[in-house]
PDB file of C-alpha atoms in Angstrom:
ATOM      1  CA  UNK A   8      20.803  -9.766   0.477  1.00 93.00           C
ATOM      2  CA  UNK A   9      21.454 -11.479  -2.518  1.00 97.00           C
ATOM      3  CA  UNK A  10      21.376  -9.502  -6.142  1.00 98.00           C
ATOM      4  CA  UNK A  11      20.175 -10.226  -9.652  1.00 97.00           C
ATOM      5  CA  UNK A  12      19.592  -7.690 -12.752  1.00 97.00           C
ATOM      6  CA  UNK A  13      16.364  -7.364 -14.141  1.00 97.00           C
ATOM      7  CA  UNK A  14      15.529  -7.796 -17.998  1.00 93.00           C
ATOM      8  CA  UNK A  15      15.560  -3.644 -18.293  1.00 95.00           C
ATOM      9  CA  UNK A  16      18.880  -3.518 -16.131  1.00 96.00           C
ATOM     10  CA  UNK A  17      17.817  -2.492 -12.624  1.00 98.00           C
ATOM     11  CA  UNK A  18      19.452  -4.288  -9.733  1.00 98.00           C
ATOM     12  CA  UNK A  19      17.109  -6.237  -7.838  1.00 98.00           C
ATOM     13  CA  UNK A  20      17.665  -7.214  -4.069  1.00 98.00           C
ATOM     14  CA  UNK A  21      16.540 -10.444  -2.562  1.00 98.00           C
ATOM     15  CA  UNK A  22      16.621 -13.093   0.452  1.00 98.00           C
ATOM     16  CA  UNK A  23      15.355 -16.529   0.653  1.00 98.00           C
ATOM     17  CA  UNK A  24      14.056 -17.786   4.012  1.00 98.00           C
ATOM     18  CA  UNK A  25      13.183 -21.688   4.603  1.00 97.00           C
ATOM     19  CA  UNK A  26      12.416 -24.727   3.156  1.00 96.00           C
ATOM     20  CA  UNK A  27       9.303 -26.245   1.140  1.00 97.00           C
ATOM     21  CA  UNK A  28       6.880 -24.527  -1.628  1.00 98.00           C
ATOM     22  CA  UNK A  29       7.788 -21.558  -2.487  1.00 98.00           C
ATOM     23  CA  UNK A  30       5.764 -18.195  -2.181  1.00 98.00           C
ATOM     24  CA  UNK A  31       7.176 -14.847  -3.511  1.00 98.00           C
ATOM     25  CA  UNK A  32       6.144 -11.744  -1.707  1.00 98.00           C
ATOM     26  CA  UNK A  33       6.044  -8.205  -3.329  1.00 98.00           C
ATOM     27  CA  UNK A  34       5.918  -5.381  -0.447  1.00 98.00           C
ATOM     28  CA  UNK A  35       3.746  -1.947  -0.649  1.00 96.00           C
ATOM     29  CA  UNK A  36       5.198   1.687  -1.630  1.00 94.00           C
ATOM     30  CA  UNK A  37       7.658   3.296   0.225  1.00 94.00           C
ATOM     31  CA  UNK A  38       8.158  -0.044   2.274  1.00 95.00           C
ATOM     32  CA  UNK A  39      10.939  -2.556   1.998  1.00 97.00           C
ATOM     33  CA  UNK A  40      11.119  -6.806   2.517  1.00 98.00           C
ATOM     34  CA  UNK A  41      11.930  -6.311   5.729  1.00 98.00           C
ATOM     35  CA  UNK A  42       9.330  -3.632   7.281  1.00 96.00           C
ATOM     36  CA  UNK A  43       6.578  -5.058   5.440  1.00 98.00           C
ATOM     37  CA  UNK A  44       7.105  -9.124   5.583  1.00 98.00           C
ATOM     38  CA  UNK A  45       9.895  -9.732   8.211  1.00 98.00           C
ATOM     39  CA  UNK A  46       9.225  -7.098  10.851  1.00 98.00           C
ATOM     40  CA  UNK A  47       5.423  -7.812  11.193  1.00 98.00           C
ATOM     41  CA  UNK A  48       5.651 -11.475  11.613  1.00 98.00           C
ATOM     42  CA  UNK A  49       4.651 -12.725   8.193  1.00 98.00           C
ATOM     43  CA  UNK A  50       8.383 -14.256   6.828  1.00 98.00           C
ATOM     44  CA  UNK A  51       8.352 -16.287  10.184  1.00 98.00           C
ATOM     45  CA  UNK A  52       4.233 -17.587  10.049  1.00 98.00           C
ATOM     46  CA  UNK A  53       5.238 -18.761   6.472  1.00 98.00           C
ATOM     47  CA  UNK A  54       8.778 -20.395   7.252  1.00 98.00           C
ATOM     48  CA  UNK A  55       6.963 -22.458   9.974  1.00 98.00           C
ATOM     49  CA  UNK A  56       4.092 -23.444   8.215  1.00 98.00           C
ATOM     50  CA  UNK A  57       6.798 -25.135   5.686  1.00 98.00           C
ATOM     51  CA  UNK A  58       7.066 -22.543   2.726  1.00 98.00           C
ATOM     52  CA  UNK A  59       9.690 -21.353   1.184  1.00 98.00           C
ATOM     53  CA  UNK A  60       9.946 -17.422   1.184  1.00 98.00           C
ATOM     54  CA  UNK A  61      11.296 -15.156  -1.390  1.00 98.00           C
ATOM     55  CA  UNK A  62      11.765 -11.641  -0.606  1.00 98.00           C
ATOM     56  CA  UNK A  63      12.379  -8.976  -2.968  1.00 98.00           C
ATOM     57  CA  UNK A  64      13.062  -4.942  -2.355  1.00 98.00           C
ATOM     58  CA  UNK A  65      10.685  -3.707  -4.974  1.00 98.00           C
ATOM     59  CA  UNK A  66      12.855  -1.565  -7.623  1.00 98.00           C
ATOM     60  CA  UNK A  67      13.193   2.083  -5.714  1.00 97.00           C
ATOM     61  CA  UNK A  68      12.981   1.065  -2.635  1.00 97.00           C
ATOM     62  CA  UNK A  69      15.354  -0.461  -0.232  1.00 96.00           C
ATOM     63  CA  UNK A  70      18.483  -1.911  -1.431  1.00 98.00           C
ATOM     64  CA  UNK A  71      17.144  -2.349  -4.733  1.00 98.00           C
ATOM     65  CA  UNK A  72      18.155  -0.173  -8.365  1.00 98.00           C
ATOM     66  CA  UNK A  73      16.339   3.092  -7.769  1.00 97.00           C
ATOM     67  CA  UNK A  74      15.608   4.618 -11.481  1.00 97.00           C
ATOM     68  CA  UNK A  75      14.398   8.090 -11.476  1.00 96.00           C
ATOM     69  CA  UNK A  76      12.099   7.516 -14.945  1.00 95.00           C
ATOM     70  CA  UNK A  77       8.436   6.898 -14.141  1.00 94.00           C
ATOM     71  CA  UNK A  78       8.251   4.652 -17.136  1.00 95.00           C
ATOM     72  CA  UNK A  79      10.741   2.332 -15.140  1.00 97.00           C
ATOM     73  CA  UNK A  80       7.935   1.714 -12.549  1.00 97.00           C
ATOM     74  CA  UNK A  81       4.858   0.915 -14.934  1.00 97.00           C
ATOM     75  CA  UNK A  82       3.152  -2.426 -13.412  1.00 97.00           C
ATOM     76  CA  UNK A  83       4.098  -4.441 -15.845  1.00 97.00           C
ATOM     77  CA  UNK A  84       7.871  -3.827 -15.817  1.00 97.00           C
ATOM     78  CA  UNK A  85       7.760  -4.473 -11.625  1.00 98.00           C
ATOM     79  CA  UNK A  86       5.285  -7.606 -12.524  1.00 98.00           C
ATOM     80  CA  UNK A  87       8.856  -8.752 -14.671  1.00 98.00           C
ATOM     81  CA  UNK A  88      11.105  -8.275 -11.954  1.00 98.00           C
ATOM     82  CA  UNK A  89       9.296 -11.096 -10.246  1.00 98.00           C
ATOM     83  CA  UNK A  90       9.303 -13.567 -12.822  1.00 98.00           C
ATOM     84  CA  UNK A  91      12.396 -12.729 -13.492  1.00 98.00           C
ATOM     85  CA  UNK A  92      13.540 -13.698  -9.920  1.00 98.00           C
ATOM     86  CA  UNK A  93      11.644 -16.897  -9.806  1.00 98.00           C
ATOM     87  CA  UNK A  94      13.800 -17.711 -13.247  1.00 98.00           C
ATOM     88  CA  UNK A  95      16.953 -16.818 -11.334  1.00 98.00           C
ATOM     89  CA  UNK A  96      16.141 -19.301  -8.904  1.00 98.00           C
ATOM     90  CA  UNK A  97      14.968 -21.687 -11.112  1.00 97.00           C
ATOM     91  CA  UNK A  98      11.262 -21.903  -9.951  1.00 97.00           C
ATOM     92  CA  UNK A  99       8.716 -22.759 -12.796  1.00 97.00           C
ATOM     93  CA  UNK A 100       6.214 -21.196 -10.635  1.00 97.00           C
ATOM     94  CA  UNK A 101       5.163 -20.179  -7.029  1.00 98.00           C
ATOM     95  CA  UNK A 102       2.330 -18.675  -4.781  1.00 98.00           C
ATOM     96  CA  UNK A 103       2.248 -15.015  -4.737  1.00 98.00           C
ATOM     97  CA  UNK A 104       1.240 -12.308  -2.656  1.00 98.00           C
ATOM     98  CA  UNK A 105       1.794  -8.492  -2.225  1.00 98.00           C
ATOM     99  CA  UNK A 106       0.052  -5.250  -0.104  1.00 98.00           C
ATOM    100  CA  UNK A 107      -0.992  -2.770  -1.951  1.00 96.00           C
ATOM    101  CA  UNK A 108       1.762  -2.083  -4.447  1.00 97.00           C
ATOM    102  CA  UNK A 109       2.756  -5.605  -4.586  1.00 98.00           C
ATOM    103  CA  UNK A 110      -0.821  -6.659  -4.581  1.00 98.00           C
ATOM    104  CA  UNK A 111      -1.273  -4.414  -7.815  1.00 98.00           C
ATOM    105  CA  UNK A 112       2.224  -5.813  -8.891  1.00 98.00           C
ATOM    106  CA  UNK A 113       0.958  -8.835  -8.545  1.00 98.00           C
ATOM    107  CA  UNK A 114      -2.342  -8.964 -10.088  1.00 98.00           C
ATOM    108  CA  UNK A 115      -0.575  -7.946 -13.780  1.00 98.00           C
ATOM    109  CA  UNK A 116       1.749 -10.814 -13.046  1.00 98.00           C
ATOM    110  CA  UNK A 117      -1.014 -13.099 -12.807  1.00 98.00           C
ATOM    111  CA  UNK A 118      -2.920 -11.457 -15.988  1.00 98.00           C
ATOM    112  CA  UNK A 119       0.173 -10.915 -17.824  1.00 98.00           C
ATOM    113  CA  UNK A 120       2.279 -14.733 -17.066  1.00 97.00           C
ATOM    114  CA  UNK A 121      -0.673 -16.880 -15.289  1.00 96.00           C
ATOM    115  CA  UNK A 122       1.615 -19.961 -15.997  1.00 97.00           C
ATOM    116  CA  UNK A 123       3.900 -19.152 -13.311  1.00 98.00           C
ATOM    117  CA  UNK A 124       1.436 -18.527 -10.282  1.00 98.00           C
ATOM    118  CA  UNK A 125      -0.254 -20.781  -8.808  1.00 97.00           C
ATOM    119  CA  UNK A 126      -2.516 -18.737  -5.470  1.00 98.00           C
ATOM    120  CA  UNK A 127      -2.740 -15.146  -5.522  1.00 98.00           C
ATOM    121  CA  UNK A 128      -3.135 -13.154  -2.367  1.00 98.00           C
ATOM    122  CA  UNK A 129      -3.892  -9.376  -2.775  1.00 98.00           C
ATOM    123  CA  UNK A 130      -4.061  -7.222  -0.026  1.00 98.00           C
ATOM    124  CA  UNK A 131      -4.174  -4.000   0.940  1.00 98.00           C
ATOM    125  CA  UNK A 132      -6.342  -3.120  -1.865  1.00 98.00           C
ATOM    126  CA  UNK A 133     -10.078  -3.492  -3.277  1.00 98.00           C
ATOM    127  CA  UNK A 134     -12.733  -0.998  -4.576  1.00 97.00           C
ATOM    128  CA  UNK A 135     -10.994   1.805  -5.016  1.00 95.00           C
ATOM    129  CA  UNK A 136      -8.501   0.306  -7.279  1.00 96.00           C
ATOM    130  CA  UNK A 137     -11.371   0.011 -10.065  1.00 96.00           C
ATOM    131  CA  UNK A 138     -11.224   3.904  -9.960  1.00 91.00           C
ATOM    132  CA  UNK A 139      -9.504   5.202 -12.769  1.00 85.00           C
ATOM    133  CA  UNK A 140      -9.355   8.778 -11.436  1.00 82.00           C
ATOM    134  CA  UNK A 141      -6.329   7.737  -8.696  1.00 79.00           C
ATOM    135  CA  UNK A 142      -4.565  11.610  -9.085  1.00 85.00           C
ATOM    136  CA  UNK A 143      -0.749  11.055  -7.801  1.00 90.00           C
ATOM    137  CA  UNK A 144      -0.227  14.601  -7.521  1.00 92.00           C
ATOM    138  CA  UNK A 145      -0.763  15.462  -3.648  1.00 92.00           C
ATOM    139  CA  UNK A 146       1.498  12.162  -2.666  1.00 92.00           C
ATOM    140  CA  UNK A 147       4.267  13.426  -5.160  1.00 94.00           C
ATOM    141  CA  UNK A 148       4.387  16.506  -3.839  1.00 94.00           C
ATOM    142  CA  UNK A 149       4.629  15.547  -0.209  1.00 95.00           C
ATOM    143  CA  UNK A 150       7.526  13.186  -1.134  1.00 95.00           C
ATOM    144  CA  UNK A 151       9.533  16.187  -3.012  1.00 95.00           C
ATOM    145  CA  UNK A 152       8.305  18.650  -0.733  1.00 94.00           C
ATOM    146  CA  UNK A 153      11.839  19.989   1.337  1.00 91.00           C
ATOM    147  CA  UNK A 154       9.701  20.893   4.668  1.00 91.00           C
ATOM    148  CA  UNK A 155       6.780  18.194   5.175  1.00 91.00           C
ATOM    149  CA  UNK A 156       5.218  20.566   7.670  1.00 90.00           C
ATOM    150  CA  UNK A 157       3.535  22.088   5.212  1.00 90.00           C
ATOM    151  CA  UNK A 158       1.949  19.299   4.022  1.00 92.00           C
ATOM    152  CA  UNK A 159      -1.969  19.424   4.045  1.00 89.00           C
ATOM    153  CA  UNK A 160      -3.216  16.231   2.764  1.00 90.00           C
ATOM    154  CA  UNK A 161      -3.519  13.603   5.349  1.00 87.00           C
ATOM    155  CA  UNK A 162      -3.279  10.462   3.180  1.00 85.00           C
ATOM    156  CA  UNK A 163       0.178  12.455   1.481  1.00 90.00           C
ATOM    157  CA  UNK A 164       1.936  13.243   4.452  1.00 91.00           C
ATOM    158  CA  UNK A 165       1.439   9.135   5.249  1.00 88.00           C
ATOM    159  CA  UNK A 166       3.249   8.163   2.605  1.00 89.00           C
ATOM    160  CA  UNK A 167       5.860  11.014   3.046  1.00 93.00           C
ATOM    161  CA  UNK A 168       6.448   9.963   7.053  1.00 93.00           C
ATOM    162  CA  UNK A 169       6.289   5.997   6.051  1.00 90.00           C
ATOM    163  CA  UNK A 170       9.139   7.095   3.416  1.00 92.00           C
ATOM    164  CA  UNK A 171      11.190   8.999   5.944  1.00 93.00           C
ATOM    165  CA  UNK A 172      10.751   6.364   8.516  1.00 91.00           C
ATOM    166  CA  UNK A 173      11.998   3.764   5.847  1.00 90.00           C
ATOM    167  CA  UNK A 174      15.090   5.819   4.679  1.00 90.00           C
ATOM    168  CA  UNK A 175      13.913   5.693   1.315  1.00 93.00           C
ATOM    169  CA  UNK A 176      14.759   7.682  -1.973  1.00 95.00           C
ATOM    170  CA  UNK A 177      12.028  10.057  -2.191  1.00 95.00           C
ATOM    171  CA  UNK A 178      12.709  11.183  -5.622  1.00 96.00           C
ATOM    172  CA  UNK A 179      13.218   7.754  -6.622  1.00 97.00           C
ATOM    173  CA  UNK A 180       9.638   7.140  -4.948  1.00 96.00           C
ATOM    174  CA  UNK A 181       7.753   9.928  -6.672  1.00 95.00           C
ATOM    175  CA  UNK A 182       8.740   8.818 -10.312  1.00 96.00           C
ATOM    176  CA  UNK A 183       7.391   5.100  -8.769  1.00 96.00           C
ATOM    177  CA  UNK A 184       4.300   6.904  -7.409  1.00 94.00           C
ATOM    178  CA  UNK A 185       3.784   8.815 -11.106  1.00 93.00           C
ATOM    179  CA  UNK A 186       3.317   5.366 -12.688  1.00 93.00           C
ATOM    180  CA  UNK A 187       1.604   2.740 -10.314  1.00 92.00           C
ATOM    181  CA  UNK A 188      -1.562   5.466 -10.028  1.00 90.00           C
ATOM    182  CA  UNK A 189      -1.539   5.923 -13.357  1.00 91.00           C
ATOM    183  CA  UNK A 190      -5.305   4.077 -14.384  1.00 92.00           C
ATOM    184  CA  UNK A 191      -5.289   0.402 -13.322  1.00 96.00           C
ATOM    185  CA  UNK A 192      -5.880  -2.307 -16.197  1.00 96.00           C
ATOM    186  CA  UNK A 193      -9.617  -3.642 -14.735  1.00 97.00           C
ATOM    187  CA  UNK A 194     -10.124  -5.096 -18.356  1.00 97.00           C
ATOM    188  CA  UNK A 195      -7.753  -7.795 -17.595  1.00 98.00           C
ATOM    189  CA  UNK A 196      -8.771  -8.749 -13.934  1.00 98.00           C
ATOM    190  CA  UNK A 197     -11.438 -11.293 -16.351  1.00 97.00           C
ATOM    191  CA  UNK A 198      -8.582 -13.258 -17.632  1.00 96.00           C
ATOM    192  CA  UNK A 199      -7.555 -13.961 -13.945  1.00 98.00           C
ATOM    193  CA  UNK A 200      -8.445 -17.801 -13.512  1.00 96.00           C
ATOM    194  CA  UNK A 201      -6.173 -18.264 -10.655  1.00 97.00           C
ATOM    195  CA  UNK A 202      -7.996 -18.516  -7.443  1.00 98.00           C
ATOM    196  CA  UNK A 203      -7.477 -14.885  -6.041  1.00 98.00           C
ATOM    197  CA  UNK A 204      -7.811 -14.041  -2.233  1.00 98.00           C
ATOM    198  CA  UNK A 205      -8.415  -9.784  -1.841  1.00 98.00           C
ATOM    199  CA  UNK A 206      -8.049  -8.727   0.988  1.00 98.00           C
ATOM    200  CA  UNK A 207      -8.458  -5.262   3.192  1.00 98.00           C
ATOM    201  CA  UNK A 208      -8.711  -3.861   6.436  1.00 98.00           C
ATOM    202  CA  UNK A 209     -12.593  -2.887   7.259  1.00 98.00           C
ATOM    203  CA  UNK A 210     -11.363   0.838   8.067  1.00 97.00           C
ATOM    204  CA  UNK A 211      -8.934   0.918   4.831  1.00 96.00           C
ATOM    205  CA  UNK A 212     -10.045   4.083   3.236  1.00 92.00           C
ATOM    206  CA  UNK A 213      -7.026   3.508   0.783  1.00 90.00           C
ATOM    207  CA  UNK A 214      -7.971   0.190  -0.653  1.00 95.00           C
ATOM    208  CA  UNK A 215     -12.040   0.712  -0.157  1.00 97.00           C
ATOM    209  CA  UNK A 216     -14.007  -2.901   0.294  1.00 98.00           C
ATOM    210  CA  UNK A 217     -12.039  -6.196  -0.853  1.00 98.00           C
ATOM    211  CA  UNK A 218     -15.330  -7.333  -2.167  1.00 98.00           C
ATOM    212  CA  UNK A 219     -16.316  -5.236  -5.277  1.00 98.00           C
ATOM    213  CA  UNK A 220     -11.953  -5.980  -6.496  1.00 98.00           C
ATOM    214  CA  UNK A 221     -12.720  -9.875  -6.044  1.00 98.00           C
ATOM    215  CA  UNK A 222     -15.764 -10.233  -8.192  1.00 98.00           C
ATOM    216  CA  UNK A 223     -13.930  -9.088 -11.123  1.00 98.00           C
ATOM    217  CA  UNK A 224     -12.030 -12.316 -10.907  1.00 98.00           C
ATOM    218  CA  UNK A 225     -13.738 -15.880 -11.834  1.00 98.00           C
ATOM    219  CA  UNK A 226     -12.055 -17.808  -8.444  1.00 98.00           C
ATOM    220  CA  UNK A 227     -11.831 -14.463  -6.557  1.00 98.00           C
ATOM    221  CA  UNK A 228     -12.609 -14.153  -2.965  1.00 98.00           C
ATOM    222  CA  UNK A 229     -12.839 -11.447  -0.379  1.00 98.00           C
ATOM    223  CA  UNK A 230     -11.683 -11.201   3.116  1.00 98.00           C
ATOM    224  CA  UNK A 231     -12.463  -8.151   5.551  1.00 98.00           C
ATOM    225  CA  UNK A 232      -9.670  -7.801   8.054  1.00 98.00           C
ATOM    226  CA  UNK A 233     -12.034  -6.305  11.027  1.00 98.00           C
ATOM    227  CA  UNK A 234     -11.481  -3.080  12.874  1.00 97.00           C
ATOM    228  CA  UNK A 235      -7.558  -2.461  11.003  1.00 98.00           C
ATOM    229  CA  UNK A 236      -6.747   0.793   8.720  1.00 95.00           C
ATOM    230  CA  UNK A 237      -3.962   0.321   5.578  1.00 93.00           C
ATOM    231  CA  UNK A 238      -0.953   0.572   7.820  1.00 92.00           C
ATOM    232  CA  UNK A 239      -2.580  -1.755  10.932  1.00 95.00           C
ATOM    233  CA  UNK A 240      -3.691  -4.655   8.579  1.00 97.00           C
ATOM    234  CA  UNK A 241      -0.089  -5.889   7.591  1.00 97.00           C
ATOM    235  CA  UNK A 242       1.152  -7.671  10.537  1.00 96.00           C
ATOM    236  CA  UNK A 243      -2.727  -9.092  12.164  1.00 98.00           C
ATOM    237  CA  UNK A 244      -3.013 -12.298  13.188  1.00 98.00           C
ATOM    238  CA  UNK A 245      -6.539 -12.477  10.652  1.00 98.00           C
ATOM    239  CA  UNK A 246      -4.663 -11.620   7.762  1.00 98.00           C
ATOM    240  CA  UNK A 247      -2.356 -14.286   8.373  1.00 98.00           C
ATOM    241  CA  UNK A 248      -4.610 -16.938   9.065  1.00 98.00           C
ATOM    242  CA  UNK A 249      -6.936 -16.360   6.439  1.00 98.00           C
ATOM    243  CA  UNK A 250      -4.081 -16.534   4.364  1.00 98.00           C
ATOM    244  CA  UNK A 251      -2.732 -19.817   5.647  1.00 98.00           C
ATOM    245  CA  UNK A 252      -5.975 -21.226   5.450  1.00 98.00           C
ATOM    246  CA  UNK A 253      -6.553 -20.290   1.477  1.00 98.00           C
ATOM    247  CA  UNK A 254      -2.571 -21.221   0.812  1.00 98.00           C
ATOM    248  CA  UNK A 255      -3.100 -24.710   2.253  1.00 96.00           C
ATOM    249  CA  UNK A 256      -6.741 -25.621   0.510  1.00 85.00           C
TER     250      UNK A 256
END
């Protein structure tokens, strides 16, 4: 991993794999670069379909700065960390997609510095992320929670096993969890003129139907990964190829 410090001082963690046009990748909560993009397959469909691949560890996770201040984690100041890594490289601009978290990551990224993207893929996400009742409370309890066998909520305890499987900061991850749930800015999706592909699995109950997310946007689509949940979706073969096939139009 290489290293570079953000514009607020957090110490961000990167690799770059292959050759050709680059496209940056921002991974989901509680994941890092290498579960969510190496590990399923997705660093090595890029590589050989001639991209370049940039590969950050979200701040608080991996082997990236973990603050402990929710107000480190707002959207926006994650959206800067990967501008801020295409300037350390000295990209003027790049394709750009992220699950979930990323995909929220980088939505304000396109709303916020549209000159710098050029395709946006967001995945792991769609209606439910124009809900602005998105309580973090169960998930930040789960993740500060000493015994998880007492945890209740289904969707909580999720995130607290995907967390323990990573080896992640927990308390690090419940100050990220505070802020990306706070209310999602739907007013700017508009502004969006980037050609957008959303995408979900058809049995996400996290992200809700890609659809309703991808109208919002003026040259957004929707894609329906069939029969795949939140955590399945990531590494199948119709992800990646619908993908492919919108990166290379």
């Amino acid at each position: 991993m290489d290293f570079f410090e953000s514009e607020d001082g957090v110490r961000i963690a990167y690799r770059v794999e292959g050759e050709g046009s680059p496209v940056l990748l921002a991974h989901g909560f509680a994941s890092t670069h290498e579960v969510n993009w190496v590990a399923t397959g997705w660093t090595k469909a890029l590589t050989g379909a001639g991209y370049r691949v940039i590969l950050p560890d979200m701040r608080g996770h991996g082997a990236s700065g973990k603050p402990l201040d929710a107000h480190a984690y707002t959207l926006s100041a994650m959206a800067a960390d990967l501008t801020g890594l295409l300037d350390h490289l000295g990209e003027p601009g790049a394709d750009l997609m992220g699950y979930s978290m990323g995909a929220m990551v980088s939505l304000v990224a396109a709303m916020e510095t549209p000159e710098r993207f050029d395709k946006i893929v967001a995945a792991g996400v769609g209606a439910k992320l124009l809900d602005p009742k998105r309580d973090p409370g169960p998930v930040i309890e789960a993740l500060l929670t000493d015994d998880p066998s007492g945890i209740e909520d289904k969707g909580a305890l999720l995130f607290r096993t995907f967390a323990d499987q990573n080896k992640q900061d927990r308390e690090a991850l419940a100050a990220c969890f505070e802020a990306v749930r706070a209310p999602f800015p739907v007013e700017g999706l508009s502004r969006i003129t980037r050609p957008v592909l959303v995408v979900a699995g058809e049995t996400d109950v996290q992200a809700g139907a890609p659809g309703p997310l991808a109208e919002q946007m003026p040259k957004g689509e929707a894609f329906t990964v069939p029969k795949r949940d939140h955590m399945k979706t990531v590494g199948d073969r119709a992800y990646k190829e619908a993908v492919l096939g919108f990166l290379g139009e």
